[in-house]
Amino acid sequence: MDVGAPKFRRRKADRPAEIVQAALAVFAEKGFAAAKLEDIARRAGVSKGALYLYFETKEDIFRAVVGQGIAPNVGAVQAMAAAHPGPLADLLRGVTAHLATVVSHTPLGGVLKMVVGESGNFPEIARVWHDELVSPALGAMATAIQAAQARGEVKPGDPRIYALQLISPLLVSILHRETFVPVGAEPFDIPAVIAQHIDTLLCGLLTEGARA
Amino acid sequence: MDVGAPKFRRRKADRPAEIVQAALAVFAEKGFAAAKLEDIARRAGVSKGALYLYFETKEDIFRAVVGQGIAPNVGAVQAMAAAHPGPLADLLRGVTAHLATVVSHTPLGGVLKMVVGESGNFPEIARVWHDELVSPALGAMATAIQAAQARGEVKPGDPRIYALQLISPLLVSILHRETFVPVGAEPFDIPAVIAQHIDTLLCGLLTEGARA
Amino acid sequence: MDVGAPKFRRRKADRPAEIVQAALAVFAEKGFAAAKLEDIARRAGVSKGALYLYFETKEDIFRAVVGQGIAPNVGAVQAMAAAHPGPLADLLRGVTAHLATVVSHTPLGGVLKMVVGESGNFPEIARVWHDELVSPALGAMATAIQAAQARGEVKPGDPRIYALQLISPLLVSILHRETFVPVGAEPFDIPAVIAQHIDTLLCGLLTEGARA
Amino acid sequence: MDVGAPKFRRRKADRPAEIVQAALAVFAEKGFAAAKLEDIARRAGVSKGALYLYFETKEDIFRAVVGQGIAPNVGAVQAMAAAHPGPLADLLRGVTAHLATVVSHTPLGGVLKMVVGESGNFPEIARVWHDELVSPALGAMATAIQAAQARGEVKPGDPRIYALQLISPLLVSILHRETFVPVGAEPFDIPAVIAQHIDTLLCGLLTEGARA
DNA sequence: CATGAATGAGCCTTCATTCAT
DNA sequence: TATGAATGAAGGCTCATTCAT
């Protein structure tokens, strides 16, 4: 597909994506209100007016940026939803490994910051994120955990809270990276966090001797 | 000779605190740039001009608001730093119980959202939060955990990551409450999260039988 | 009158004059619009609100200040109007000597600057100055010069222009002092200017030999 | 490839000059603080926002306006500095004739009013005017007069004061025109002022018979 | 399609004026 | 009288949006 397209000057078709990418960087750094369309345009290598050839308003660009973060991830959520029946540990490792990859290879961190910071100004964006990502993902994991509990694999307890416990350190280390590392904080080694977290979550941090 | 004066009409001395409280609500909802001084003034029950009797600029108000979140909490950090030598479980329960109280009785959630969302625009605020709260708190807990490792109470592993694991579910449930509950998400019961999290963290979520 | 008034604390009666004096300094330095009532109040040693016990508005204070410059000078104008019939040289020396005294002992310089600078915003002030000071003074001197011409003492020529020539160097040296001396200009020695000017005006600056 | 473009609609290149011209009128009439950017914009035929495409701030526009008054005149100053060695009378006539032309064909009067009126608020503007115009011009004329004194053409006396005497009636008649003529004063006929002033300055206003 | 000069609504900030004490 | 906290209208400045080219 797209065979025979202009050799170089791969122009027109890419513009919207280029703009969204530029906008992501600016929005993530400044937030919605403080981001200037001129900065976005400059970073995208186009004129201010050109933005309006592809988007109706600034909000429109913002929605496109935040929406970007969803589509590529719902697949992962669905995969998790296909709670494979093997031992839970395998599932957890799979899920977190996948998330670690996403987090490293996509600007999910910046988008997450935007969603948190602008949820008051754009409730419908928060709603979309919740309905399409947060809620399904939590639900899928809770379902898988519940199944493991039914199999006697996992102790009693609220499966939704277990799911929360599972992903929280990853989210917090991302927000830490976005928020405090730029001002001098020592970053967390995210793969190390995941590895240690899975072990701890599964078996606890107390030694055998310390358990009352 | 001030006796009998303060019959009604709140006194001047209270104004700054009232303004900061009003500003907290508006900034937390809108973010810095989208917050209008007129809204803050109205919510504080004063005129726009009155804000400038107590603060130099809008940024000044913002700094006061975010700074509010620090002072009342450094005491807690120092308490944690006094890593008492008893069994680690007691310390963790104490720390998280304290944090839960703080989170329930102060607007820390909103402030946290602001710090995350505006860290790009106010790096020095992020720096202060990191230097005075995040870093000391993480360090104090890591130290306590390290001591427990030395006592053979805790398994090997990075103590700073253990500290991160400890507080993350609390932070994420707060952000979840601030971000997604207003658009319909089912909130987490924070005390329940803490209770289950401590148990899981200490002893793992796997049943005896499920441990390979 | 005023016998038995408070020994020290010579308060009330002097307030308006103190305020006008303070206002003169501030208006002369900043101009009308840039002058702040708070500065005037502070300089007068009273509160902002107290200004309104003696004056209706800021304009009112300004008018009082500029009006100050007139009353003490109309007497001089009238004296000049009593164009004494002696030789013109005596009159000119008398007039300029008086003006030099006025200029040295009163803030006429600052007021002059204000009248020039604010004439566009306060036409009626310019009008009062013109009608009560500038026009009468020019007229009186022109009349005296005309009389001297009639006596054959002074060459033909427009008496009003002669009057202009007479006072101009004094005015310009005052404006020079107010405008450029504060930024480093070498001031003119006003008595020296007057002395040399009278001589030159009467007899010319050319030597006998140089006159064609 | 700009050929044929400027059909109608003034070109961008002209805007700054148009704005400065409009600003000159408004600043001269109102002074800096009382001048409204909206008035300047309207008079320049542009929107308020357009001003900021060419100038950073209101002060910036003001500086441009006042600076305008300097560049076109330094040439004249340098010409005066070329104090030609002929009889002084010729030089004086040349200088004053030139100044009369400048004053009639440029808005120097308004600018002068602004410099005087705003010297307290913009000392650096007063300084530039002094250093680049007032001081060189006075110096050049004083030098020429001193040379004439050395040639025995001019009586003893402070040459700088002679220079002051020379230009003062011109300056005062300009300020008179700007300040009092709009409120009904009879204007001075500036060429007549200059002609009479040169004659008087050179030879005095006393008749032969009246000189003691 | 693309540009960027131009617009004008909106907000932070100042300050003359008022008024409760 | 006197104070100074409080008000709110006004204006400088920004920036999303439009449109002539």
Tab-separated table of N, CA and C (backbone and C1' of nucleotides) in Angstrom, chain D residues 15 46-50 53-54, chain E residues 4-11:
chain	number	residue	atom	x	y	z
D	15	ARG	N	4.332	49.792	8.419
D	15	ARG	CA	3.613	49.798	9.678
D	15	ARG	C	4.359	50.453	10.835
D	46	VAL	N	-4.741	50.351	12.898
D	46	VAL	CA	-4.504	48.927	13.123
D	46	VAL	C	-5.188	48.523	14.430
D	47	SER	N	-5.127	47.257	14.738
D	47	SER	CA	-5.705	46.781	15.985
D	47	SER	C	-4.670	46.889	17.099
D	48	LYS	N	-5.173	46.809	18.331
D	48	LYS	CA	-4.286	46.874	19.475
D	48	LYS	C	-3.196	45.802	19.383
D	49	GLY	N	-3.622	44.613	19.037
D	49	GLY	CA	-2.667	43.511	18.982
D	49	GLY	C	-1.566	43.740	17.969
D	50	ALA	N	-1.887	44.427	16.879
D	50	ALA	CA	-0.890	44.628	15.831
D	50	ALA	C	0.312	45.414	16.332
D	53	LEU	N	3.178	43.351	17.172
D	53	LEU	CA	3.945	42.690	16.120
D	53	LEU	C	5.211	43.483	15.820
D	54	TYR	N	5.232	44.740	16.216
D	54	TYR	CA	6.354	45.598	15.854
D	54	TYR	C	7.095	46.173	17.056
E	4	DG	P	5.797	32.141	7.105
E	4	DG	O5'	5.117	33.461	7.687
E	4	DG	C5'	4.792	34.528	6.804
E	4	DG	C4'	3.809	35.457	7.490
E	4	DG	C3'	4.055	35.665	8.989
E	4	DG	O3'	3.593	36.950	9.361
E	4	DG	C1'	1.942	34.835	8.707
E	5	DA	P	4.628	38.147	9.488
E	5	DA	O5'	3.677	39.402	9.233
E	5	DA	C5'	3.189	39.643	7.925
E	5	DA	C4'	1.767	40.177	7.968
E	5	DA	C3'	1.509	41.234	9.033
E	5	DA	O3'	0.607	42.193	8.476
E	5	DA	C1'	0.065	39.392	9.399
E	6	DA	P	0.226	43.484	9.357
E	6	DA	O5'	-1.164	43.077	9.997
E	6	DA	C5'	-2.272	42.866	9.139
E	6	DA	C4'	-3.484	42.426	9.938
E	6	DA	C3'	-3.780	43.264	11.186
E	6	DA	O3'	-5.037	43.903	11.017
E	6	DA	C1'	-3.894	40.918	11.662
E	7	DT	P	-5.634	44.790	12.169
E	7	DT	O5'	-6.590	43.799	12.954
E	7	DT	C5'	-7.555	43.050	12.215
E	7	DT	C4'	-8.267	42.075	13.126
E	7	DT	C3'	-8.838	42.710	14.396
E	7	DT	O3'	-10.242	42.460	14.440
E	7	DT	C1'	-7.632	40.739	14.908
E	8	DG	P	-11.255	43.476	15.070
E	8	DG	O5'	-11.542	42.809	16.484
E	8	DG	C5'	-11.944	41.453	16.536
E	8	DG	C4'	-11.820	40.929	17.956
E	8	DG	C3'	-12.173	41.945	19.067
E	8	DG	O3'	-12.716	41.222	20.173
E	8	DG	C1'	-10.006	41.215	19.385
E	9	DA	P	-14.184	41.612	20.608
E	9	DA	O5'	-14.557	40.358	21.523
E	9	DA	C5'	-14.298	39.049	21.037
E	9	DA	C4'	-13.540	38.209	22.064
E	9	DA	C3'	-13.998	38.409	23.511
E	9	DA	O3'	-13.989	37.131	24.155
E	9	DA	C1'	-11.689	38.874	23.356
E	10	DG	P	-14.612	37.011	25.603
E	10	DG	O5'	-13.329	36.843	26.539
E	10	DG	C5'	-12.324	35.907	26.164
E	10	DG	C4'	-11.153	36.029	27.097
E	10	DG	C3'	-11.521	36.325	28.558
E	10	DG	O3'	-10.713	35.518	29.404
E	10	DG	C1'	-9.998	37.948	27.773
E	11	DC	P	-11.151	35.307	30.876
E	11	DC	O5'	-9.787	35.574	31.653
E	11	DC	C5'	-8.562	35.120	31.100
E	11	DC	C4'	-7.407	35.923	31.672
E	11	DC	C3'	-7.576	36.288	33.147
E	11	DC	O3'	-6.339	36.076	33.798
E	11	DC	C1'	-7.135	38.225	31.887
